Coordinates of C-alpha atoms in Angstrom, one line a residue:
M1 CA 0.0 0.0 0.0
K2 CA 1.2 3.5 -0.8
K3 CA 2.9 5.2 2.1
F4 CA 1.4 8.5 3.0
L5 CA 4.8 9.8 4.2
P6 CA 7.7 8.9 1.9
A7 CA 11.0 8.0 3.4
A8 CA 12.2 11.5 2.6
G9 CA 9.4 12.8 4.7
V10 CA 11.2 12.1 8.0
F11 CA 12.1 15.8 7.8
L12 CA 8.3 16.4 7.9
A13 CA 8.6 18.9 10.8
L14 CA 12.3 19.6 10.9
A15 CA 13.8 23.1 10.3
S16 CA 17.2 24.0 8.9
F17 CA 18.7 27.4 9.6
Q18 CA 20.7 30.0 7.7
S19 CA 23.4 32.0 9.3
V20 CA 22.6 35.7 10.1
S21 CA 23.7 38.1 12.7
P22 CA 22.2 37.7 16.1
A23 CA 20.7 41.2 16.0
D24 CA 18.4 40.1 13.1
S25 CA 16.8 37.5 15.3
A26 CA 14.9 40.0 17.4
R27 CA 14.5 42.9 15.0
A28 CA 12.0 45.4 16.5
V29 CA 8.9 46.6 14.8
S30 CA 7.9 49.8 16.6
T31 CA 4.6 50.7 14.9
V32 CA 2.3 48.8 17.4
S33 CA -0.2 51.0 19.1
F34 CA -0.9 51.0 22.8
S35 CA -4.0 49.0 22.1
D36 CA -2.1 46.2 20.5
P37 CA -4.1 44.5 17.7
N38 CA -1.8 41.5 17.8
T39 CA -3.1 40.2 21.1
T40 CA -6.0 40.3 23.5
N41 CA -6.5 41.1 27.2
E42 CA -7.8 37.6 27.9
V43 CA -6.3 35.9 30.9
P44 CA -5.8 32.3 29.7
Q45 CA -7.2 29.5 31.9
D46 CA -5.5 26.1 32.0
N47 CA -8.2 24.0 30.4
K48 CA -5.8 22.0 28.3
I49 CA -7.4 18.6 28.5
I50 CA -6.5 16.2 25.6
I51 CA -9.3 14.1 24.3
Y52 CA -9.0 10.8 22.4
Q53 CA -12.4 10.1 20.8
M54 CA -13.2 6.6 19.7
M55 CA -16.2 5.0 18.1
T56 CA -16.4 2.3 20.8
R57 CA -17.9 -0.4 18.6
L58 CA -15.2 0.0 16.0
F59 CA -12.1 0.6 18.2
G60 CA -11.4 -3.0 19.1
N61 CA -12.8 -4.8 16.1
K62 CA -10.2 -7.0 14.5
S63 CA -12.3 -8.4 11.7
T64 CA -11.2 -7.3 8.2
T65 CA -14.2 -8.7 6.3
N66 CA -15.9 -5.3 5.8
K67 CA -18.9 -6.5 3.8
P68 CA -21.2 -3.5 3.0
H69 CA -24.3 -3.8 5.2
G70 CA -22.6 -6.7 6.9
T71 CA -24.1 -8.2 10.1
I72 CA -22.4 -8.3 13.4
A73 CA -21.4 -11.9 12.8
E74 CA -20.0 -11.1 9.4
N75 CA -18.1 -7.9 10.1
G76 CA -17.4 -8.2 13.8
V77 CA -17.7 -5.6 16.5
G78 CA -15.4 -4.2 19.2
K79 CA -16.3 -4.7 22.9
F80 CA -15.7 -2.8 26.1
N81 CA -13.3 -5.6 27.1
D82 CA -11.1 -5.0 24.0
I83 CA -10.2 -1.6 25.6
N84 CA -7.8 -3.2 28.0
S85 CA -4.9 -1.6 30.0
T86 CA -2.5 -2.1 27.1
A87 CA -4.8 -0.1 24.8
L88 CA -5.4 2.6 27.5
Q89 CA -1.7 2.9 28.2
A90 CA -1.0 3.4 24.5
I91 CA -3.7 6.1 24.4
K92 CA -2.2 7.8 27.4
Q93 CA 1.3 7.7 25.9
L94 CA -0.1 9.4 22.8
G95 CA -0.7 12.3 25.2
A96 CA -4.4 11.9 26.0
T97 CA -6.0 12.8 29.4
H98 CA -9.6 11.9 28.5
V99 CA -11.2 9.2 26.4
W100 CA -14.6 9.9 24.8
Y101 CA -16.4 6.6 24.5
T102 CA -18.7 7.4 21.6
G103 CA -21.9 5.3 21.2
V104 CA -22.1 3.8 24.7
L105 CA -25.8 4.3 25.4
E106 CA -28.3 1.8 24.1
H107 CA -29.6 2.8 20.7
A108 CA -31.9 1.3 18.1
T109 CA -30.3 -1.4 16.0
M110 CA -31.2 -4.1 13.5
T111 CA -29.3 -6.8 15.5
D112 CA -31.6 -9.2 17.2
Y113 CA -31.2 -9.3 21.0
T114 CA -34.6 -10.6 21.9
K115 CA -33.1 -13.7 23.5
D116 CA -31.6 -11.2 26.0
G117 CA -34.9 -9.6 26.7
I118 CA -34.3 -6.6 24.4
P119 CA -37.2 -5.8 22.0
L120 CA -36.4 -6.0 18.3
D121 CA -36.3 -2.7 16.4
D122 CA -38.1 -2.0 13.1
A123 CA -35.6 -1.6 10.2
D124 CA -37.9 1.1 8.7
V125 CA -36.8 3.5 11.5
V126 CA -33.2 2.4 11.9
K127 CA -30.3 3.9 10.0
G128 CA -27.7 1.2 9.2
R129 CA -27.3 -2.4 10.3
A130 CA -25.7 -1.3 13.6
G131 CA -27.9 1.8 14.0
S132 CA -27.1 5.4 14.9
P133 CA -25.6 5.9 18.3
Y134 CA -27.6 9.1 18.4
A135 CA -31.0 7.4 18.2
I136 CA -31.2 6.4 21.9
K137 CA -33.5 3.5 22.9
D138 CA -32.8 3.6 26.6
Y139 CA -31.0 6.4 28.4
Y140 CA -30.4 4.1 31.4
D141 CA -28.7 1.3 29.5
V142 CA -25.6 0.6 27.4
S143 CA -25.4 -1.0 23.9
P144 CA -25.6 -4.8 23.9
D145 CA -23.2 -4.8 21.0
L146 CA -20.4 -3.7 23.3
A147 CA -20.7 -6.5 25.8
V148 CA -19.2 -10.0 25.7
N149 CA -22.0 -11.1 28.0
V150 CA -25.1 -9.1 27.0
K151 CA -26.8 -9.7 30.3
N152 CA -23.8 -8.3 32.1
R153 CA -23.4 -5.3 29.8
M154 CA -23.6 -2.7 32.5
L155 CA -21.0 -4.5 34.6
E156 CA -18.7 -4.6 31.6
F157 CA -19.1 -0.8 31.1
E158 CA -18.5 -0.1 34.8
G159 CA -15.3 -2.2 34.5
L160 CA -14.2 -0.1 31.6
V161 CA -14.7 3.1 33.6
K162 CA -12.6 1.6 36.5
R163 CA -10.0 0.4 34.1
T164 CA -9.8 3.8 32.4
H165 CA -9.3 5.6 35.7
A166 CA -6.7 3.0 36.9
N167 CA -4.7 3.9 33.8
G168 CA -4.7 7.6 34.6
L169 CA -7.4 8.7 32.1
K170 CA -10.9 10.2 32.5
V171 CA -14.1 9.1 30.9
I172 CA -16.4 11.1 28.6
I173 CA -19.7 9.7 27.3
D174 CA -22.4 11.2 25.1
F175 CA -25.5 12.9 26.3
I176 CA -28.1 13.2 23.6
P177 CA -30.8 15.6 24.9
N178 CA -32.8 16.7 21.8
H179 CA -34.1 13.4 20.4
V180 CA -34.5 9.7 21.0
A181 CA -35.2 6.6 18.8
R182 CA -38.8 6.1 17.7
T183 CA -38.7 2.8 19.6
Y184 CA -37.6 4.5 22.9
K185 CA -38.6 2.5 26.0
S186 CA -36.4 2.1 29.0
D187 CA -36.3 -1.4 30.4
A188 CA -33.3 -0.6 32.6
K189 CA -34.6 2.5 34.4
P190 CA -34.3 2.5 38.2
L191 CA -37.3 1.6 40.3
G192 CA -39.8 4.4 40.5
V193 CA -38.7 6.2 37.3
V194 CA -41.6 7.2 35.0
D195 CA -40.6 6.6 31.4
L196 CA -40.5 9.3 28.8
G197 CA -43.9 9.8 27.3
E198 CA -45.6 7.4 29.7
R199 CA -47.9 10.1 31.1
D200 CA -48.1 12.4 28.0
D201 CA -51.5 13.7 26.8
K202 CA -51.3 12.5 23.2
T203 CA -54.5 14.4 22.3
K204 CA -52.5 17.7 22.4
A205 CA -49.8 18.8 19.9
F206 CA -48.1 20.6 22.8
A207 CA -48.4 20.5 26.6
P208 CA -45.8 22.0 28.9
N209 CA -45.2 18.7 30.7
N210 CA -45.5 16.3 27.8
N211 CA -42.1 14.8 26.9
F212 CA -42.8 14.6 23.2
Y213 CA -44.6 16.7 20.5
Y214 CA -47.5 15.1 18.7
L215 CA -49.4 15.4 15.5
P216 CA -52.9 14.4 16.6
G217 CA -55.0 12.5 14.2
Q218 CA -52.1 11.7 11.9
S219 CA -50.1 8.5 11.5
L220 CA -46.4 8.5 10.8
V221 CA -45.4 7.7 7.2
V222 CA -41.8 6.6 6.8
P223 CA -39.9 7.9 3.8
K224 CA -40.7 5.9 0.7
A225 CA -37.1 6.3 -0.5
N226 CA -35.7 4.6 2.6
N227 CA -33.9 1.3 1.8
P228 CA -32.0 0.6 5.0
L229 CA -30.0 -2.4 3.9
G230 CA -29.9 -2.2 0.2
A231 CA -30.7 -5.5 -1.4
A232 CA -31.0 -7.2 2.0
Q233 CA -34.1 -7.3 4.1
G234 CA -34.0 -5.9 7.6
P235 CA -36.1 -7.0 10.6
K236 CA -39.8 -6.0 10.2
E237 CA -38.9 -4.0 7.0
D238 CA -42.1 -3.4 5.1
G239 CA -42.1 0.4 4.5
K240 CA -44.3 1.0 7.5
F241 CA -44.0 1.9 11.2
A242 CA -47.0 2.0 13.5
E243 CA -47.0 5.4 15.3
M244 CA -50.3 7.0 16.0
P245 CA -50.4 9.9 16.7
A246 CA -47.2 10.7 14.9
K247 CA -44.5 12.3 16.9
V248 CA -42.4 15.2 15.7
T249 CA -39.1 14.2 14.1
G250 CA -35.8 15.0 15.9
N251 CA -34.6 17.8 13.6
D252 CA -37.8 19.9 14.3
V253 CA -39.9 18.5 11.4
F254 CA -43.5 19.0 12.4
S255 CA -44.9 16.7 9.8
A256 CA -46.1 13.1 9.7
T257 CA -44.2 12.6 6.5
P258 CA -40.5 13.3 7.2
S259 CA -38.1 13.0 4.3
I260 CA -35.3 10.7 3.7
D261 CA -32.9 13.5 4.5
D262 CA -34.5 14.2 7.9
W263 CA -33.7 12.5 11.2
F264 CA -36.8 10.4 10.6
E265 CA -35.5 7.6 12.9
T266 CA -35.8 9.9 15.9
I267 CA -38.4 11.9 17.8
K268 CA -37.9 15.3 19.4
L269 CA -38.1 15.9 23.1
N270 CA -40.3 18.7 24.5
Y271 CA -38.5 21.1 26.9
G272 CA -41.4 23.4 27.3
V273 CA -41.0 25.3 24.0
D274 CA -44.2 25.6 22.0
Y275 CA -42.6 25.8 18.5
Q276 CA -45.9 26.1 16.7
N277 CA -47.0 29.2 18.7
H278 CA -44.1 31.6 18.2
R279 CA -41.8 29.4 20.3
Q280 CA -43.6 30.4 23.5
L281 CA -41.6 29.3 26.6
H282 CA -43.4 27.5 29.4
F283 CA -40.8 27.5 32.2
E284 CA -43.0 28.8 35.0
Q285 CA -42.6 25.4 36.6
V286 CA -39.7 23.2 35.8
P287 CA -40.9 21.1 32.9
D288 CA -41.1 17.3 33.4
T289 CA -38.6 16.6 30.6
W290 CA -36.0 18.8 32.5
V291 CA -36.4 16.7 35.6
K292 CA -36.2 13.4 33.7
M293 CA -33.0 14.6 32.0
R294 CA -31.4 15.7 35.2
D295 CA -32.0 12.3 36.7
I296 CA -30.5 10.6 33.7
L297 CA -27.3 12.8 33.9
V298 CA -27.1 12.2 37.7
Y299 CA -27.4 8.4 37.1
W300 CA -24.3 8.4 34.9
A301 CA -22.4 10.9 37.1
K302 CA -22.9 8.4 39.9
K303 CA -21.3 5.8 37.7
D304 CA -18.1 7.8 37.9
V305 CA -18.3 9.4 34.4
D306 CA -16.1 12.5 34.3
A307 CA -17.7 14.5 31.5
F308 CA -20.6 14.6 29.0
R309 CA -20.3 15.6 25.4
C310 CA -23.7 17.1 24.8
D311 CA -25.2 16.6 21.3
M312 CA -26.7 19.5 19.4
V313 CA -27.2 21.7 22.4
E314 CA -28.6 24.6 20.4
M315 CA -31.7 22.5 19.7
T316 CA -32.6 22.6 23.4
P317 CA -33.3 25.8 25.3
V318 CA -30.3 27.4 27.0
E319 CA -32.5 27.9 30.1
F320 CA -32.5 24.1 30.5
W321 CA -28.7 24.0 30.6
A322 CA -28.6 27.0 32.9
W323 CA -30.7 24.9 35.3
V324 CA -29.5 21.3 34.8
I325 CA -25.7 21.8 34.8
P326 CA -25.6 23.3 38.3
E327 CA -28.0 20.6 39.4
V328 CA -25.6 17.8 38.2
K329 CA -22.6 19.6 39.7
K330 CA -24.2 19.5 43.1
V331 CA -23.8 15.8 42.9
K332 CA -20.4 15.8 41.2
P333 CA -18.8 19.3 41.3
D334 CA -15.9 18.5 39.0
I335 CA -17.9 16.9 36.2
L336 CA -17.5 18.6 32.8
F337 CA -20.0 19.6 30.1
M338 CA -18.9 19.9 26.5
A339 CA -21.3 21.4 24.0
E340 CA -21.6 20.6 20.3
A341 CA -22.5 24.1 19.2
Y342 CA -22.3 25.8 15.8
N343 CA -23.6 29.4 16.3
P344 CA -20.7 31.8 17.2
K345 CA -23.2 34.5 18.0
E346 CA -24.5 32.4 20.9
Y347 CA -21.1 31.1 22.2
K348 CA -21.0 33.5 25.2
T349 CA -24.6 32.7 26.0
Y350 CA -24.0 29.0 26.3
L351 CA -20.8 29.6 28.3
E352 CA -22.1 32.3 30.7
K353 CA -25.8 31.6 31.0
G354 CA -25.8 27.9 30.0
H355 CA -22.8 27.1 32.3
F356 CA -21.0 24.9 29.7
D357 CA -17.3 24.3 30.4
Y358 CA -16.4 23.9 26.7
L359 CA -17.9 24.5 23.3
Y360 CA -17.0 23.0 19.9
D361 CA -14.9 25.4 17.7
K362 CA -16.1 24.0 14.4
V363 CA -17.4 26.8 12.3
G364 CA -14.5 29.0 13.2
L365 CA -11.1 27.4 13.6
Y366 CA -11.9 23.9 12.1
D367 CA -13.6 25.4 9.0
G368 CA -10.7 27.9 8.5
L369 CA -8.0 25.3 8.9
R370 CA -9.9 22.9 6.6
R371 CA -9.8 25.5 3.9
L372 CA -6.1 26.0 4.4
M373 CA -5.5 22.3 4.3
R374 CA -7.4 22.0 1.0
G375 CA -5.4 24.9 -0.5
E376 CA -8.5 27.1 -0.5
G377 CA -8.0 29.5 2.4
N378 CA -5.4 31.7 4.1
T379 CA -4.2 32.4 7.6
E380 CA -6.5 35.4 8.0
D381 CA -9.1 32.8 9.0
I382 CA -7.0 32.0 12.1
T383 CA -6.6 35.7 13.0
R384 CA -10.4 36.3 12.7
V385 CA -11.0 33.4 15.2
W386 CA -8.9 34.7 18.0
R387 CA -9.4 38.4 17.3
E388 CA -13.2 38.3 16.9
E389 CA -15.0 35.0 17.2
S390 CA -13.6 33.5 20.4
R391 CA -12.1 36.7 21.8
G392 CA -12.2 36.7 25.6
F393 CA -13.1 33.0 26.0
S394 CA -10.7 31.0 23.8
S395 CA -9.7 28.8 26.8
H396 CA -13.3 27.4 26.6
M397 CA -13.2 26.4 22.9
L398 CA -12.7 22.6 22.2
R399 CA -10.6 22.3 19.0
F400 CA -10.2 19.4 16.6
L401 CA -9.6 18.4 13.0
E402 CA -11.5 15.1 13.0
N403 CA -14.5 13.6 14.8
H404 CA -17.3 11.2 14.0
D405 CA -19.3 13.8 12.1
E406 CA -16.4 15.2 10.0
Q407 CA -14.6 13.7 7.0
R408 CA -11.2 12.1 7.5
I409 CA -8.2 14.4 6.7
A410 CA -6.7 11.7 4.4
S411 CA -9.9 11.1 2.5
K412 CA -10.3 12.5 -1.0
D413 CA -13.2 14.5 0.2
F414 CA -11.1 16.5 2.6
A415 CA -7.4 16.9 2.0
G416 CA -6.3 13.6 0.5
D417 CA -3.0 13.7 2.5
P418 CA -2.7 13.2 6.3
R419 CA 0.4 15.3 6.4
T420 CA -1.7 18.5 5.9
A421 CA -2.5 18.0 9.6
I422 CA 1.0 18.8 10.7
P423 CA 0.7 22.6 10.6
A424 CA -3.1 22.5 11.2
M425 CA -3.0 20.2 14.2
T426 CA -0.1 22.3 15.7
V427 CA -2.3 25.4 15.5
T428 CA -5.3 23.4 16.8
A429 CA -3.4 22.2 19.8
T430 CA -1.3 25.3 20.7
L431 CA -3.3 28.4 19.6
A432 CA -5.0 28.7 23.0
S433 CA -5.4 27.0 26.4
G434 CA -8.6 25.1 25.8
P435 CA -9.2 21.4 25.1
V436 CA -7.9 19.6 22.0
M437 CA -9.2 16.4 20.5
V438 CA -8.1 13.6 18.1
Y439 CA -10.3 10.9 16.6
F440 CA -9.1 7.3 16.6
G441 CA -7.2 6.5 13.4
Q442 CA -6.5 10.2 12.7
E443 CA -3.0 9.8 14.1
V444 CA -2.2 7.1 11.5
G445 CA -3.8 8.7 8.5
E446 CA -7.0 6.7 8.3
P447 CA -8.6 7.6 4.9
A448 CA -12.1 6.1 5.4
H449 CA -12.2 4.4 2.0
G450 CA -15.2 2.5 0.8
A451 CA -19.0 2.5 1.2
E452 CA -19.7 0.7 4.5
G453 CA -23.4 0.3 4.1
F454 CA -25.8 3.0 5.2
S455 CA -22.7 5.3 5.2
G456 CA -21.8 5.7 1.6
E457 CA -18.5 6.8 0.1
D458 CA -18.4 10.1 2.0
G459 CA -15.0 10.4 3.5
R460 CA -16.2 9.5 7.0
T461 CA -15.7 6.4 9.1
T462 CA -19.2 4.9 9.6
I463 CA -21.1 5.3 12.8
F464 CA -24.1 3.3 11.4
D465 CA -22.5 0.1 10.3
Y466 CA -20.4 -2.8 11.6
W467 CA -16.9 -2.3 10.2
G468 CA -13.2 -2.7 10.6
V469 CA -11.1 0.5 10.4
P470 CA -8.1 -0.7 8.3
F471 CA -5.3 1.7 9.2
H472 CA -6.4 1.8 12.8
Q473 CA -6.3 -2.0 12.8
R474 CA -2.7 -1.9 11.7
W475 CA -1.9 0.0 14.9
V476 CA -4.1 -2.3 17.0
N477 CA -2.0 -5.2 15.6
G478 CA -4.2 -8.0 16.7
G479 CA -4.6 -6.6 20.2
K480 CA -1.0 -5.6 20.9
F481 CA -1.8 -1.9 20.4
D482 CA 1.8 -1.3 19.4
G483 CA 1.6 -0.1 15.8
G484 CA 3.4 -3.2 14.6
K485 CA 1.7 -3.3 11.2
L486 CA 2.0 0.4 10.4
D487 CA 4.3 1.4 7.5
E488 CA 7.1 3.9 8.1
G489 CA 5.0 6.9 7.0
Q490 CA 2.2 6.0 9.4
K491 CA 4.7 5.5 12.3
E492 CA 6.2 8.9 11.6
L493 CA 2.8 10.6 11.5
R494 CA 1.8 9.0 14.8
S495 CA 5.2 10.0 16.3
F496 CA 4.3 13.6 15.3
Y497 CA 0.9 13.4 17.0
A498 CA 2.5 12.0 20.1
R499 CA 5.2 14.6 20.3
L500 CA 2.7 17.4 19.7
L501 CA 0.1 16.2 22.2
N502 CA 2.6 15.4 24.9
L503 CA 4.2 18.8 24.5
T504 CA 0.8 20.4 24.5
G505 CA 0.0 18.7 27.8
S506 CA 3.2 19.5 29.5
S507 CA 4.1 23.0 28.3
D508 CA 3.5 25.8 30.8
A509 CA 3.2 28.3 28.0
I510 CA 0.7 26.3 26.0
R511 CA -1.4 25.4 29.0
R512 CA -1.7 28.8 30.6
G513 CA 0.3 31.3 28.5
K514 CA -0.7 34.5 26.8
F515 CA -0.9 34.9 23.1
Y516 CA 0.8 37.3 20.6
E517 CA 0.4 37.0 16.8
L518 CA 3.4 37.8 14.6
Q519 CA 1.7 38.2 11.2
D520 CA 1.8 42.0 11.2
A521 CA 5.5 42.0 12.2
N522 CA 6.5 39.7 9.3
N523 CA 4.0 40.2 6.5
L524 CA 6.5 42.4 4.5
G525 CA 9.4 40.1 5.2
R526 CA 11.2 38.4 2.3
E527 CA 9.7 34.9 1.8
Y528 CA 7.2 35.2 4.6
D529 CA 4.1 34.2 2.7
Q530 CA 1.6 35.4 5.2
K531 CA -1.2 33.5 3.5
Q532 CA 0.6 30.2 4.0
V533 CA 2.8 30.9 7.0
Y534 CA 1.5 31.6 10.5
S535 CA 3.5 32.5 13.5
Y536 CA 2.7 33.5 17.1
L537 CA 4.0 33.5 20.7
R538 CA 2.7 31.7 23.8
Y539 CA 4.3 32.8 27.0
T540 CA 4.3 32.7 30.8
D541 CA 6.8 33.8 33.4
K542 CA 8.2 30.3 33.2
Q543 CA 8.3 29.6 29.5
K544 CA 8.4 31.5 26.2
L545 CA 7.5 29.7 22.9
L546 CA 7.5 30.8 19.3
I547 CA 5.3 28.7 17.0
V548 CA 5.7 28.8 13.2
V549 CA 3.9 26.7 10.6
N550 CA 3.9 26.4 6.9
F551 CA 0.6 25.3 5.2
S552 CA 2.0 25.2 1.7
R553 CA 2.1 21.7 0.2
D554 CA 4.9 22.4 -2.2
K555 CA 6.8 25.6 -1.3
T556 CA 9.9 25.6 0.9
L557 CA 10.2 29.1 2.3
H558 CA 13.2 30.9 3.8
P559 CA 12.0 33.8 6.0
T560 CA 13.9 35.6 8.6
L561 CA 11.4 35.9 11.4
R562 CA 11.0 39.1 13.4
I563 CA 9.8 39.5 16.9
P564 CA 8.6 43.0 17.7
A565 CA 10.2 44.8 20.7
E566 CA 6.7 45.2 22.2
A567 CA 6.3 41.4 22.1
L568 CA 9.7 40.8 23.7
K569 CA 8.8 43.3 26.4
A570 CA 5.4 41.6 27.0
M571 CA 7.3 38.4 27.5
G572 CA 9.6 40.1 30.0
L573 CA 12.6 39.8 27.6
D574 CA 15.2 42.5 26.9
P575 CA 15.2 43.4 23.1
N576 CA 18.9 44.1 23.3
R577 CA 19.9 40.6 24.5
V578 CA 20.7 37.6 22.3
Y579 CA 18.4 34.6 22.6
T580 CA 18.5 30.9 21.7
Y581 CA 15.7 29.1 19.9
T582 CA 15.3 25.3 20.5
D583 CA 12.7 23.4 18.5
V584 CA 11.1 21.4 21.3
L585 CA 8.5 19.8 18.9
N586 CA 11.2 18.3 16.6
N587 CA 14.0 18.0 19.2
T588 CA 16.6 20.0 17.2
P589 CA 19.6 21.8 18.7
A590 CA 19.4 25.4 19.9
V591 CA 20.3 28.2 17.4
T592 CA 20.7 31.9 17.8
S593 CA 19.0 33.0 14.6
L594 CA 15.5 33.0 13.3
A595 CA 16.5 32.7 9.6
L596 CA 14.4 29.6 8.9
T597 CA 13.9 27.1 6.2
L598 CA 10.3 26.1 6.4
A599 CA 9.7 22.8 4.6
P600 CA 6.2 22.2 3.0
L601 CA 3.6 21.2 5.6
S602 CA 6.0 21.8 8.5
A603 CA 5.5 22.9 12.1
H604 CA 8.0 24.2 14.7
V605 CA 7.7 25.1 18.4
F606 CA 10.8 27.1 19.5
E607 CA 11.5 27.6 23.2
I608 CA 13.2 31.0 23.7
Q609 CA 15.9 31.4 26.3
P610 CA 18.6 34.0 26.9
R611 CA 22.0 32.9 25.4
K612 CA 24.4 32.0 28.2

């Protein structure tokens, strides 16, 4: 198989230097105003947790059959028990502090578990053979797919939590608040819990204490274009699903005939918002759904979960979060809440009023870096993010280049080359003091080739199907988790991620340092292509770092970098002294000049120290 990183690519993030006089290394630019546009007054907070996200059912799967629409018997599935101490230590050595176990809660599936007392789902309202992990069937249970012994599935999950903690890592699971599977019914709820919808008045389209929204007098009609398993036949598949009255579909579709492009397999939860009457709010009394959701969150908090990644939070009222997060933190004060959010205009609202600890930075930094990685953007996108979009709260933005919703970097749909992540991931991890995340397989250049079943050829690793993830499986190496089957290019790429994430987690300047952008100081410099090169400082009293990246795929650049006198003074450095620069990302010797050779797709993190 073609290597993504050729043998010559071992230089991938190494710099070479040209000899210039020491005075050039800190040439002052004295045009910066008192209100310096190259920085902010934000006091960074040390929120630098490092998240390793895995699609739990795929992580430990060793089967390489990969038959489109394949059954669990044909294609295999990973288990909680596959995530053993060897695997967890390897994740920790990559630099992770937290593991996000995606797809843990029980969701609708076409796999038959009736012998274990679990009702069979109807293929007409299930997406994919394995089913979407975001169509929850029981908030109080875990997926039977993930257990060796289905009847002991909760004990096996609890064992994973203990094992994760014993290996020095913390546990994140999903909380999906907006919608559930059409077949939702909890058979694992604690004694005395009233199930969702059990006491709803189904004659009313909306009632403040109903858990669902209804379409009285109408029966659900599943999309005619739905063909869940292609040529194969799924359980109960007949183009029908008995639901009378029809419930409103998860993506706010108030129709009994949702389309194939809707979240037709889900139903929306009612948080006291009357959408069909000008979105009137009915919060005079705490709505029943709020109480039920609080109890579910507390249930998992008491199982020693450390954080929740909350799905599509903007589809539920911020007032709910403002109430429920403090309620859960009364039970477990240090538990974290991370929001999948996409509206920058509401970021401060969800942080300040909603009490979220962290928010996705998708439409800002991710989208800007994606354009750069595809050769379509420029570094002004990065400047806009810190200067405008997340100004004042960058320490609360969770940053990433891959997750289960996004396309793989190495796919033809994204960048086609995993090396484009070298500059982009460096910025993702070091631009601010907030969380950073990688998705399993990202660190070895997984390209997500093939149409897995419900997931077509779309550049993503499926969340709907049973599947083996080929490049990730090379690292798994039959359960050794040692990368023994990786080629040299993949090993070098993973080494880069490990160096970057471990540096990110240990560096005082990256964890809690202030920020100063160097674009203005260098944009007139010879060979400083400000659209492709990005440079900035991160600094505390203990450590000063200079970070420089080159996004160009084919240009080697030779700029002589300039650090303004104002920036040196802000760092507490004397502009008249000579300093050394040691690339701590790539472990190269110290130099006294910032005349750089920036290879294509390279990244450098220089520690600045006075020359002795």
